[in-house]
Each structure stands twice: as structure tokens, then as C-alpha cells.
XYZ file of C-alpha atoms in Angstrom:
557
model
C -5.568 -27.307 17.994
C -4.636 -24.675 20.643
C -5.374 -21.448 20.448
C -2.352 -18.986 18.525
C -3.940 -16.135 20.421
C -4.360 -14.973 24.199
C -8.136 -13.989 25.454
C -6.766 -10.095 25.467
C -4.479 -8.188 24.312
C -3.981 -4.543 24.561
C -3.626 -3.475 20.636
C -4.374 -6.346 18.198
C -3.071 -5.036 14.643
C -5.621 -7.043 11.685
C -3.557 -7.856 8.351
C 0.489 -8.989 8.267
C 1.732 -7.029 5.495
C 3.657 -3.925 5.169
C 1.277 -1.117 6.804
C 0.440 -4.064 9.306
C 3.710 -4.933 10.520
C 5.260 -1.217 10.313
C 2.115 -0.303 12.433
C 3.355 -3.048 15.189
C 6.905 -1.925 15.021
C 5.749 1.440 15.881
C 3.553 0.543 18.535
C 6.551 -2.059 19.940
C 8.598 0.756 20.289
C 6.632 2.379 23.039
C 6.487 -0.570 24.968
C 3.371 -1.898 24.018
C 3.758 -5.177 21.874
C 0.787 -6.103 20.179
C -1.116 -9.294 18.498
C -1.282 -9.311 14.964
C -3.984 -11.613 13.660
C -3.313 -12.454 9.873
C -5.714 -14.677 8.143
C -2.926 -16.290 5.552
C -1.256 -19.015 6.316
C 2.264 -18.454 6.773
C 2.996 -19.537 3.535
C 0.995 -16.972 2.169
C 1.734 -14.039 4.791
C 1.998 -10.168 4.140
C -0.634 -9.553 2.095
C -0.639 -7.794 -1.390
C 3.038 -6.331 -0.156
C 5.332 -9.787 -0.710
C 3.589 -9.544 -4.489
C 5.036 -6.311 -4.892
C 8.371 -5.146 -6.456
C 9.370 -2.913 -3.438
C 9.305 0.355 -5.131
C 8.978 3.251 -3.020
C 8.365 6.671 -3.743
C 9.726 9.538 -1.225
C 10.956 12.997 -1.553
C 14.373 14.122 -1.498
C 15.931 17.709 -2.072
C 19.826 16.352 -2.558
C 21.623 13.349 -2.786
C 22.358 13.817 1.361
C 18.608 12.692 1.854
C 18.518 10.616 -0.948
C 21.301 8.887 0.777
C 19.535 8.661 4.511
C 17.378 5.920 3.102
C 19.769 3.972 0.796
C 21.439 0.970 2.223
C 24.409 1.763 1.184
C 26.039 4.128 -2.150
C 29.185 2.794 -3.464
C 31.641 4.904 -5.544
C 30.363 3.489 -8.762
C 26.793 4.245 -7.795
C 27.369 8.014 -7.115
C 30.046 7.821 -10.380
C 27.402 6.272 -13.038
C 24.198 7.608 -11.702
C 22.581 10.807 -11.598
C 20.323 10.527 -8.852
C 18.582 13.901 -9.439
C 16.184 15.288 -6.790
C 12.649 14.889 -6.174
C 11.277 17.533 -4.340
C 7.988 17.356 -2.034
C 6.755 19.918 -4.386
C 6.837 17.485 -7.138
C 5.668 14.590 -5.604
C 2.422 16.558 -4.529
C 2.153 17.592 -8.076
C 2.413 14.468 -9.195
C -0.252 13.242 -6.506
C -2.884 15.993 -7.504
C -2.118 15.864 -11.151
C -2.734 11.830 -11.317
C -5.639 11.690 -8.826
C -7.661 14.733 -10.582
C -7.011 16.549 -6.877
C -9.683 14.754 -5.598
C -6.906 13.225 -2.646
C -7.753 14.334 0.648
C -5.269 17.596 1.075
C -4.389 16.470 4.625
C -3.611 12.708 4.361
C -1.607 14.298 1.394
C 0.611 15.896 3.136
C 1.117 13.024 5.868
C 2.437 10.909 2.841
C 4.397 13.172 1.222
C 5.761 14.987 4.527
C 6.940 11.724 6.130
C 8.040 9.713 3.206
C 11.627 10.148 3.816
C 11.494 10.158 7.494
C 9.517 6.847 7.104
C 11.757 5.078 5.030
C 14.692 5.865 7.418
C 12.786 4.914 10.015
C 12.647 1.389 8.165
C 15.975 1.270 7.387
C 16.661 1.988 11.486
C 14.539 -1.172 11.959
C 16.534 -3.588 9.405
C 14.819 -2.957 5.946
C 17.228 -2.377 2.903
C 16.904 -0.090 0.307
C 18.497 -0.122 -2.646
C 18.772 2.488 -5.682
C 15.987 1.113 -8.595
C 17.893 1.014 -11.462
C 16.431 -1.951 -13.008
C 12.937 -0.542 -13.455
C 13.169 3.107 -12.915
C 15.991 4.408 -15.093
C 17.653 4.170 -18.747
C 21.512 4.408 -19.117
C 22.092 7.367 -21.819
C 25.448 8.809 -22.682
C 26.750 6.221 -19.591
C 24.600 7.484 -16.999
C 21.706 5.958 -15.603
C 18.779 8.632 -14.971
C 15.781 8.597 -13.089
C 12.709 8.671 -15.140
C 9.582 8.485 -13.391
C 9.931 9.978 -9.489
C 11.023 6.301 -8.167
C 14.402 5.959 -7.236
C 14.490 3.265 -4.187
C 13.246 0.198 -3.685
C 13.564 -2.448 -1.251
C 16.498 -4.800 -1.941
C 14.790 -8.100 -2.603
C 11.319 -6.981 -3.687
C 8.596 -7.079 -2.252
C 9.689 -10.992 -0.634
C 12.916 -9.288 0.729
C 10.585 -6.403 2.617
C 8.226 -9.300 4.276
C 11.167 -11.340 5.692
C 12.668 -8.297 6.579
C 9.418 -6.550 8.543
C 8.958 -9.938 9.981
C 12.471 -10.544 11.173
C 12.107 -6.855 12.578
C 8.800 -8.231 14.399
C 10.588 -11.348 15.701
C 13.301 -9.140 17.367
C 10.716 -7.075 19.304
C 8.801 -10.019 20.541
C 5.396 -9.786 18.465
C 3.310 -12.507 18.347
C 1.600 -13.359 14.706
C -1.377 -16.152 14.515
C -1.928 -16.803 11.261
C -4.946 -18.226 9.687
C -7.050 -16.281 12.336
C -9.609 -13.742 10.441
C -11.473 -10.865 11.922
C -15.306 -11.119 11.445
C -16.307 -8.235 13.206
C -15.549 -5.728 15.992
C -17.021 -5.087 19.244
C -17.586 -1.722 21.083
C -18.993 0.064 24.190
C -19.524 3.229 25.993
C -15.737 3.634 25.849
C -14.989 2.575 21.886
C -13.365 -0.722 20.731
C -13.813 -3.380 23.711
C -12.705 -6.674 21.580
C -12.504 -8.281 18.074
C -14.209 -10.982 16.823
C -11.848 -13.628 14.860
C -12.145 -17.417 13.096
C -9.809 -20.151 13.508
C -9.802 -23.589 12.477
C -14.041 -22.953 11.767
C -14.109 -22.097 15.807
C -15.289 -18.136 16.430
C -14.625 -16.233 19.758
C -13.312 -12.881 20.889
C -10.335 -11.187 21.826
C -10.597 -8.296 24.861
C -9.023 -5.251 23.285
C -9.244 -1.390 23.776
C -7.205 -0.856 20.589
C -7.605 -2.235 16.803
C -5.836 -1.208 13.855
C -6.993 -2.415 10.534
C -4.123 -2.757 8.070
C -5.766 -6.341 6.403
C -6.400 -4.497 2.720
C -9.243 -3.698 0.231
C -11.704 -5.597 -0.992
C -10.228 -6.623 -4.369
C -10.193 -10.278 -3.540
C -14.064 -10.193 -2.812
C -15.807 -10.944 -6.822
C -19.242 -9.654 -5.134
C -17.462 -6.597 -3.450
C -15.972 -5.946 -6.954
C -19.295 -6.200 -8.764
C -21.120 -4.311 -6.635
C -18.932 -0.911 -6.513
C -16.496 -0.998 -9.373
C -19.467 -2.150 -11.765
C -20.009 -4.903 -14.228
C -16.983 -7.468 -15.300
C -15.353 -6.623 -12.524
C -15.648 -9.830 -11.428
C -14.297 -10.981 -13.831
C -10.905 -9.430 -13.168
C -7.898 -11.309 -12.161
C -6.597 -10.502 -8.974
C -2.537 -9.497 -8.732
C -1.975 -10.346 -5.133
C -3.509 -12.033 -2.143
C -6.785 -13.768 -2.107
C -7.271 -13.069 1.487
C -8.068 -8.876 1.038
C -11.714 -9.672 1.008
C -12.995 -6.343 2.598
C -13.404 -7.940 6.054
C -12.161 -4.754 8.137
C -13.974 -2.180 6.164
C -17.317 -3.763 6.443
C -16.552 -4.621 10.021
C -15.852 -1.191 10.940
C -19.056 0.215 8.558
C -20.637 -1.703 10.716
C -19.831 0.461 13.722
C -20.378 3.353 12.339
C -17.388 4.319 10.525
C -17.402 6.558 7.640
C -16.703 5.335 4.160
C -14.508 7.537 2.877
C -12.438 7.951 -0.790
C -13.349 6.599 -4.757
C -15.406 3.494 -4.020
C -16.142 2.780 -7.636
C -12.219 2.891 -8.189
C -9.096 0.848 -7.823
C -5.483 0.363 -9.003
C -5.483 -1.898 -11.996
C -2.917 -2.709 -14.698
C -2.308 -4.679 -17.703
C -2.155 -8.509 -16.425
C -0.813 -11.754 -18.484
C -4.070 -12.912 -20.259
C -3.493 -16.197 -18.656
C -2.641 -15.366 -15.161
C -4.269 -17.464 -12.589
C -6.911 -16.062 -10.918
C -5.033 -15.081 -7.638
C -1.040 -13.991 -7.817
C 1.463 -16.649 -7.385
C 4.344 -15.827 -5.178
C 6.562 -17.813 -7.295
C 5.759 -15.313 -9.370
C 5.305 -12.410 -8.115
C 4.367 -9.367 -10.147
C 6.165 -10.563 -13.365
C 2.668 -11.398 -15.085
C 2.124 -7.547 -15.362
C 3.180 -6.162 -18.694
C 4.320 -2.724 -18.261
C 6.439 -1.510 -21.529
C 3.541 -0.547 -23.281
C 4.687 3.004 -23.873
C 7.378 1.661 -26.045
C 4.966 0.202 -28.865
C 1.244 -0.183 -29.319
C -1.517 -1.827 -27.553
C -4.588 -2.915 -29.721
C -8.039 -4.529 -28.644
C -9.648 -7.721 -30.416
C -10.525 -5.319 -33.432
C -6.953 -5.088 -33.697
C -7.673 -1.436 -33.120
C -5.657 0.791 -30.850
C -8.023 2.248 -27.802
C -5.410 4.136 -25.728
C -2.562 6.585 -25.983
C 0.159 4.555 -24.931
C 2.719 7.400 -24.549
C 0.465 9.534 -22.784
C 3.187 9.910 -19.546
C 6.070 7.686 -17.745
C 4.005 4.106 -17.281
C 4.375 5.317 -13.252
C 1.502 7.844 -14.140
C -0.903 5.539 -16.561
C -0.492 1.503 -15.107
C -2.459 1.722 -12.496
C -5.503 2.820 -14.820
C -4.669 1.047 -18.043
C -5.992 -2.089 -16.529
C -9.519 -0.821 -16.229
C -9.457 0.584 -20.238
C -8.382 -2.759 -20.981
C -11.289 -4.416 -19.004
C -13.848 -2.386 -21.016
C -12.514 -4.092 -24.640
C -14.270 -6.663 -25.942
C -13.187 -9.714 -24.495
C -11.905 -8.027 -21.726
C -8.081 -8.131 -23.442
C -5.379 -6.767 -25.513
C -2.075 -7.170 -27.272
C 0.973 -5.042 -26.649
C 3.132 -4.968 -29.728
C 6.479 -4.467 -30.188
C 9.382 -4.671 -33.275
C 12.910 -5.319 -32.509
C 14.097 -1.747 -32.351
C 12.865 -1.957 -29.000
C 13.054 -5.042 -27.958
C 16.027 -4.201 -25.448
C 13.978 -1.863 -23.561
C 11.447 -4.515 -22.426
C 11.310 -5.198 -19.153
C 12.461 -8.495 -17.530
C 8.507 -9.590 -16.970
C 8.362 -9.896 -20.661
C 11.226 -12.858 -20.452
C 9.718 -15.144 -18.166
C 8.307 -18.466 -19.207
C 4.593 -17.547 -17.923
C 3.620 -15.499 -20.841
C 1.159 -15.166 -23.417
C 3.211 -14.223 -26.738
C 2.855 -14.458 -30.304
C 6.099 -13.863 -32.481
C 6.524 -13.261 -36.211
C 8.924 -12.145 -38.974
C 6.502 -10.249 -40.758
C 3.491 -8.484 -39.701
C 0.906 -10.916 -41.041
C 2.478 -13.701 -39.621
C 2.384 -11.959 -36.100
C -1.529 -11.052 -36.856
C -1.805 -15.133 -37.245
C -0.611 -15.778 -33.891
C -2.805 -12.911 -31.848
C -5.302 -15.077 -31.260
C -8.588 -13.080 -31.005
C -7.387 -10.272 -32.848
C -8.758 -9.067 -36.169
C -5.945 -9.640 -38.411
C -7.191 -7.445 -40.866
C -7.921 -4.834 -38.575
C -4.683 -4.753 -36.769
C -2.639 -4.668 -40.175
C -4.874 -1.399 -41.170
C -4.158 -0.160 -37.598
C -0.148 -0.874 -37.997
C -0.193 1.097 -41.519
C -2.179 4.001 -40.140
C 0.201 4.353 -36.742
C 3.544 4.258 -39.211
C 2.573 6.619 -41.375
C 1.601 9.571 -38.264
C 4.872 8.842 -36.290
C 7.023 11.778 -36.168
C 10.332 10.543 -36.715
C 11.391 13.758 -37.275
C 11.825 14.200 -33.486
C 14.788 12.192 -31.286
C 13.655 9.103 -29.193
C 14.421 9.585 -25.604
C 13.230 7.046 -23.245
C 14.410 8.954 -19.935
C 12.262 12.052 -20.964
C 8.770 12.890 -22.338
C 10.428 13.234 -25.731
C 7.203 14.576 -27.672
C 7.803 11.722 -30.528
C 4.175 11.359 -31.164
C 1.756 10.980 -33.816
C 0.297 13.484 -36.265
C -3.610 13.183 -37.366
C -4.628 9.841 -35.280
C -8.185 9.821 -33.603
C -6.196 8.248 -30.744
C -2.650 9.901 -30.419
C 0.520 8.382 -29.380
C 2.095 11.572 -27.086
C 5.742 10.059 -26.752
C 8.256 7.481 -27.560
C 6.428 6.783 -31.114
C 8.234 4.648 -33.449
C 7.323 2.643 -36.241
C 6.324 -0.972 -35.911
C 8.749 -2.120 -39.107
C 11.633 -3.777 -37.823
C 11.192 -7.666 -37.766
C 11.231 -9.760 -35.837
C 7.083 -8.789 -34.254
C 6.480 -9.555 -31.057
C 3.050 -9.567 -29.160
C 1.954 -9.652 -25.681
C -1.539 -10.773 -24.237
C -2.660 -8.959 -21.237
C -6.197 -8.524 -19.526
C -7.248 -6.660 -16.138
C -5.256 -7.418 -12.944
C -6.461 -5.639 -10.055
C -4.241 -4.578 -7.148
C -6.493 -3.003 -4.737
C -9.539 -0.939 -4.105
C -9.210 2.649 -3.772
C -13.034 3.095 -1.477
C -12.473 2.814 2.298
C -12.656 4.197 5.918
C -12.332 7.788 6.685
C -9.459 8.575 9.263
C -7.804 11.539 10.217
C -3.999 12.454 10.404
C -3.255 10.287 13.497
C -4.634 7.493 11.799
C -7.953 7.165 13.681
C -11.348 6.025 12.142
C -14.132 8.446 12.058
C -17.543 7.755 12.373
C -20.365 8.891 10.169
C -20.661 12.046 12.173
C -16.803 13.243 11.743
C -16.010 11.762 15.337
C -13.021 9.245 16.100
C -14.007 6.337 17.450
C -12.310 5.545 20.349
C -9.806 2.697 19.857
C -9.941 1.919 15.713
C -7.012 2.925 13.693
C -6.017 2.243 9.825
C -3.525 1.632 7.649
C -2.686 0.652 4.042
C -5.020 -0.064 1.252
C -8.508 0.337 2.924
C -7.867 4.090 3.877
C -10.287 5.795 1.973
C -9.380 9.691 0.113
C -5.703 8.889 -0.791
C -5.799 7.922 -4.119
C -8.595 8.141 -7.069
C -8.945 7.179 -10.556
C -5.011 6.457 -10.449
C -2.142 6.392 -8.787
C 1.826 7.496 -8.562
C 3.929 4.270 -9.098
C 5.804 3.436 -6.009
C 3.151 5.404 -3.454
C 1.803 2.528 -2.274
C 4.402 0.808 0.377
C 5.482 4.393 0.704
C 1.439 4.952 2.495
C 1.423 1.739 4.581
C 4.159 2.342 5.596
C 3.712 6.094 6.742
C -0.003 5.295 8.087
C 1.011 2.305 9.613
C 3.845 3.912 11.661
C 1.295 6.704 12.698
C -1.351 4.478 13.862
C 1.164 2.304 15.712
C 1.790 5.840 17.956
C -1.490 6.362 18.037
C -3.071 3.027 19.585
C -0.282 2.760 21.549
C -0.693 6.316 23.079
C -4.258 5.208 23.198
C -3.129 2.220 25.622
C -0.797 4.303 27.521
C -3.406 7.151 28.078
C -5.692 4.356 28.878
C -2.937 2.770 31.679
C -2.536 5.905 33.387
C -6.218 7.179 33.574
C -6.300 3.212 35.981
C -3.493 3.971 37.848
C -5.295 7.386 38.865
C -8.543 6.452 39.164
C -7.113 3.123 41.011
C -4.986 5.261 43.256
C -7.673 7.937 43.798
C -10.047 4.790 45.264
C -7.165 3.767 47.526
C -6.870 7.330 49.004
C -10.730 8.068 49.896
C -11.393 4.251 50.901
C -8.654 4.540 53.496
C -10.298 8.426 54.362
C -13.324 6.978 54.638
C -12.286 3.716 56.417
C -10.927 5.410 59.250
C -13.203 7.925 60.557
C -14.312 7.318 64.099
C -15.867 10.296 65.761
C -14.443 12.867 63.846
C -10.967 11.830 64.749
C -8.640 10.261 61.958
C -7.303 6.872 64.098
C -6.177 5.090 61.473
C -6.626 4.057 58.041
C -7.741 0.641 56.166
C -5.693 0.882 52.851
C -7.559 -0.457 50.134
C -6.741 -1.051 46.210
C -10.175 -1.224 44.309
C -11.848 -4.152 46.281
C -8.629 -5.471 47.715
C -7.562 -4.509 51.197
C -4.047 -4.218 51.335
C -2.555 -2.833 54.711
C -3.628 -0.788 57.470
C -1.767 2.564 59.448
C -1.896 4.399 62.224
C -2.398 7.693 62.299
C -4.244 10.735 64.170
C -6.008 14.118 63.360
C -9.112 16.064 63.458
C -11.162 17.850 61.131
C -14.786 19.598 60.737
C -16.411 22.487 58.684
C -14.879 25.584 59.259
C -11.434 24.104 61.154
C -7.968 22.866 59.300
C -8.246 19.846 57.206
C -6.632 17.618 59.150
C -4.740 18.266 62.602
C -2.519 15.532 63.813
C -2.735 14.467 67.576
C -0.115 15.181 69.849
């Protein structure tokens, strides 16, 4: 087989999925198209992102900004939906609050800054965006509302965004060879001289003076896992791609970047129980189970473990998966009665599911297999009897129906498991990706272990360390590749362009002295031997004198 890739190329982005792609755009734009080496087949391209829904989180002030980023708002949209705003304010609140402020302040406020401005900047390049009603709001009193700080996402999921980005890539002539993966980077006096890539079990390298790494975490990697999230996580299913290994984080350690961000942490959510191993893109991400806050989750004791109204699900998914890892048996059941039933999302009605179903309460223990039957009928009694149904349900807002006198409280949307017919979900850990990675600075460079860029490696996406830690804001994750990948785009391509112009002068500074230097007879300028480099190129006439102490250059005659 041929070769998918030339023996140079002057940027060569690692990874195909959202940050990847976005970073090639950008770069595109200034004229300099780059490689992008994904290690997926095509079948499988763009990463964890084409598992996603294609929620993204940005601010916006008024329904003018809002609107700057929406595909299009018909009358009925601006009639029936109250759109709200969600300030930058709030969405760094919301960033501190969930990641325990330990997010680095600065790459902070590059996402938060440039969401909107990002997401226009995708729409300007063909990606759709769509209001998120499905997910992301409750009709009450005929409106839909806003719940959770998400209201966009890309019209066709997370599928829709990759054949968008890619038919975005097509039009500006970028060249993708799949099933070629990075195994290491090269460097010299000057930085990044080349990258080292694997194709059809035949290794060379690619001449290069600038890499961007957008090619993920390492949450497809079991020994990766192990080693730095801690024990069982191997053991964890895996949500998206099984081609995030860790490759361009080790490969850049191994130059002498700086890790950066929580290594021992990672985005992780309640998972169907029997989920393949790896996501399915047939799938998608309709094996998570993410209405827990409308009924109770309990562990193989049948005991509850967590407060399942604790805040919107945007604020609590991505670290429920990890509480549910440290159960025994690694699993858990998310109940449900048919007062709210309706509210389930559509992930709950697909045919891949673990469920168990009953008219009465023992005859839904039966059919939780693993659970404690016993002890999840003594649980069910218990929660009933502390709800506080003297408060109004209201799913669009932290309604404060909780429980009373529980050693693990329910905060809101508490209601009584009593209304037949039961029904039970099975869910275990699925990871998304690892929150540990390389340090970079705000124009998306990679920092060695002393603090110092290193000449020629960018980053983008997941394995940009100090964003997120312990958790995560819903919808925040295209929202970063997207902004990061854009930035280091500019950045290697200003690298490049820098590095274009510093050869023109040094290559036009060599043609000036050679031809000097070439021509001096006597002290008397005859002519000149015009030289480019090592080339000679022409030759002119020409006359003058010169010497210490006397003009420059006097011409003859």
C-alpha cells in the first residue's frame, strides 16, 4: 500500500475529531493547510466527538448573541421558548463551583471568553446549531425553559458535527490519512523537527516544524487507567473511541513537556451495565442513563449511596460514574415509578438496555438482578416516608423537594416511589476521558517542565491538562476543543509563517553579501555574482569604491 502521507509537511495536526479538525480549519485559513494523521479508520473517525450528543455550552447576555450561533430561530421558537441568558459570569461560576476552583484561572477564561465567538466561528465554516430542547429543557405552563446552562447543540449530534467539520476540511483542501498513529515526536535545537507515525505495521517520519496534538486522553489505555485513576479502573467501560490511548501525552512527556491538570481524574457517568466494552456508533451515547435525579439509584445492597438530586444532572454525570465504580460489583440500579416515567430521557427507550419492570415493588426487587431484595424494599420504605411532599415538584428549577432525616439526602425533585408500574435501570462506570494532561499556555503551546514553550507543539481537546477536575459542566467539552483547537490552529500556523519569513531574510541576506563579496576586485565594486544560498543565479555590472574612512560605496563615472 502507498503511503496516505507526504515525507513533510509544514503543520501535521494528530487526532480527527472536533478540537483536531477545528484546529486545521483555523490553521487553513491562514494559508497553511496541514496533514492530519488520525489513527481510526474512516469508519471510525473523529474520535470521542461523533459519540457525543453535540451539546455545547457558551455564554450569552441576550437572545441577539444567543441568536449569532443558532442556525436559524423560527417564529415558533422565539414564541414557545424562553431562551433566558447565560452570562460569562455564570458560566465561570459554574466552572469554579463544579471543579472545586482548582481550573487553571487563565485557560478559564480562554473557554469561557471565546465560547460564543467560537461557535460562530463554526457556524461561518458550515456547522449547524440548533436550540437543545430535547435534553436541556422542560415545557411548563407552555414554555420550554432552559434548565441546566446548555441551550445549543449541534443539529445532528455529535455524527452531524463530524460530517460537518469534515465536509468543512474537504472544502479547504486538507488531507486526512487515516489509520496512521503517532508513536513519538522528534526535536532539535530549533523545537519540533518531525513526527514519528505507524501504518500498515511500517514506521517512518514525517519532516515537520509544527505539531498539534488534538488525538485525546488516555481513557482507552486499561494500564494508563490503572495506573493513575487507581484500582478497577480497568475495569471501566469505555463511552467512546478505543483509539484515545494516551499516545500524544506520553510522546510529548517524553520531550519534556509538563504534565499538567487532575491526573487521578476523569469524566465518568452512569453507563448501561451491559455496554460493550468500547462505544458503538450505532449507538452512540444512548447507553448512558442520565435521569437519575428523577428517582433513586441503589447499589447491590439495594442501598442508596448518592444524593441523586444534589444539582441539574449537567453538574453531577460526569462524577456519578466514578461513585458508581466504587459499589460492590462495580453497578447500580436507577429506579423509577410511573409518575415520572414521561420525564425519562429517550436513552431509556432504546432496545440496548438493561431493565427490570414490575407492578409492585417486590416483583421489581425480583428482576434487579444482584440487588438485595430485602434491602432495597427497606431502602424504598425509608426514602417514602422522608420525601417532602409538602413542597411543589419543579423539574426546570432546583425545587428543594428533598428528604427529611436520611443519612444520604435527596436535595431536589424527591417523590415517592409508589405509583406502579416499577421500573429499573442497570448502569455501571463509562468513562469519557481523562482529565491529567500537558501543560500549555493561552496560545495553545506546550510547556516544558521548566515553564518554557517548546518550539513547535501545540494542544487541543481532551489531553490539555488544568481545565477540568473532579467534574465537569455538561456541554464544556466540544465547547474546549473547539476554542483550543481554533487557537492552536493560529498559533502553529503563525509559527510556520514566522518560520517562512525568518528564510526569506536570512535567504535574501546570503544573496546580498555573496554578491558583495563576489565582486570585489581591488577595492573597486566591478560587478556582482548573484547568488541564492548555494545557487548562483545571475550576474551584474556595476562600479564603485569604498575603504575605511571614505563613502560606502561611490559609483564610477
Amino acid at each position: 500500500m502507498d503511503a496516505p502521507w507526504p515525507n513533510e509537511a509544514e503543520i501535521v495536526v494528530v487526532g480527527a475529531g472536533n478540537a483536531a479538525i477545528c484546529a486545521a480549519l483555523a490553521a487553513a485559513e491562514t494559508g497553511v493547510v496541514p496533514l492530519v494523521i488520525e489513527a481510526a479508520p474512516e469508519a471510525e473517525r473523529g474520535g470521542n466527538s461523533a459519540y457525543t450528543a453535540g451539546a455545547m455550552r457558551f455564554a450569552y447576555a441576550d437572545l441577539d448573541e444567543y441568536a449569532e450561533v443558532i442556525d436559524e430561530l423560527s417564529e415558533t421558537d422565539r414564541r414557545d421558548v424562553d431562551f433566558g441568558r447565560y452570562t460569562e459570569d455564570r458560566f465561570f461560576d459554574d466552572l469554579f463551583r463544579v471543579t472545586e476552583n482548582r481550573c487553571d484561572p487563565d485557560l478559564a477564561e480562554m473557554l469561557v471568553r471565546r465560547s460564543r465567538a467560537t461557535l460562530a466561528w463554526m457556524r461561518r465554516q458550515g456547522i449547524r446549531f440548533q436550540p437543545s430542547l430535547g435534553r436541556q429543557a422542560f415545557k411548563v405552563n407552555g414554555k420550554f425553559r432552559f434548565w441546566g446552562g446548555v441551550a445549543c447543540e449541534v443539529v445532528g449530534g455529535g455524527p452531524g458535527l463530524i460530517d460537518m467539520l469534515y465536509a468543512a476540511a474537504g472544502r479547504a483542501g486538507i488531507r486526512i490519512a487515516y489509520e496512521t498513529r503517532m508513536v513519538g515526536l522528534e526535536t532539535d535545537d530549533e523545537g519540533i523537527c518531525g513526527v514519528r507515525i505507524e501504518h500498515g505495521g511500517r514506521r517512518r517520519t514525517i519532516r515537520t516544524r509544527a505539531v498539534i496534538l488534538a488525538c485525546g486522553g488516555f481513557e482507552s489505555n486499561a494500564e494508563m487507567r490503572a495506573r493513575y485513576l487507581g484500582p478497577d479502573w480497568d475495569l471501566a467501560k469505555v463511552r467512546g473511541t478505543r483509539f484515545n490511548n494516551g499516545e500524544g501525552i506520553s510522546s510529548a512527556l517524553a520531550i519534556g513537556a509538563m504534565p499538567a491538570g487532575h491526573w487521578s481524574g476523569c469524566h465518568a457517568v452512569g453507563w448501561d451495565l451491559n455496554a460493550p466494552a468500547f462505544g458503538d456508533l450505532a449507538i452512540g451515547d444512548q447507553f448512558q442513563k442520565h435521569s437519575y435525579p428523577f428517582g433513586i439509584m441503589v447499589n447491590a445492597r439495594g442501598e442508596r449511596f448518592l444524593d441523586e438530586g444534589a444539582d441539574f444532572r449537567n453538574y453531577t454525570y460526569a462524577k456519578y460514574g466514578r461513585e458508581i465504580l466504587m459499589q460492590p460489583g462495580m453497578f447500580a440500579w436507577q429506579v423509577f415509578d410511573a409518575k415520572v416515567s414521561h420525564l425519562l430521557r429517550d436513552e431509556y427507550r432504546i432496545r440496548e438496555v438493561t431493565k427490570a419492570r414490575g407492578d409492585t415493588l417486590e416483583e421489581l426487587a425480583a428482576g434487579m438482578e444482584g440487588v438485595n431484595a430485602e434491602g432495597f424494599l427497606r431502602t424504598v420504605a425509608t426514602f417514602n416516608e422522608a420525601v417532602r411532599e409538602d413542597i411543589t415538584f419543579d423539574p426546570n428549577v432546583k425545587d428543594g423537594r428533598g428528604t427529611a432525616g436520611l443519612a444520604v439526602p435527596k436535595s431536589n425533585w424527591a417523590n415517592t416511589i409508589a405509583e406502579p408500574p416499577f421500573v429499573a435501570y442497570a448502569v455501571t462506570c463509562g468513562i469519557t476521558f481523562t482529565f491529567g494532561g500537558l501543560k500549555v499556555n493561552t496560545e495553545a503551546m506546550v510547556e516544558n517542565v521548566a515553564g518554557v514553550p517548546i518550539p513547535g507543539l501545540f494542544a487541543a481537546g481532551e489531553l490539555v491538562g488544568g481545565l477540568f477536575a473532579f467534574n465537569y459542566p455538561g456541554g464544556s467539552g466540544l465547547t474546549s476543543g473547539a476554542v483550543f483547537g481554533r487557537q492552536a490552529g493560529e498559533s502553529a500556523a503563525r509559527h510556520i509563517l514566522a518560520a517562512r519569513e525568518g528564510r526569506r531574510s536570512a535567504q535574501g541576506l546570503r544573496m546580498k553579501i555573496s554578491g558583495i563579496v563576489d565582486g570585489m576586485e581591488s577595492g573597486v565594486i566591478r560587478g556582482v555574482s548573484l547568488r541564492l544560498g548555494d545557487v548562483h543565479v545571475g550576474e551584474a555590472a556595476c562600479g564603485g569604491i569604498f575603504g575605511v574612512g571614505r563613502p560606502p560605496l561611490r559609483r564610477q563615472g
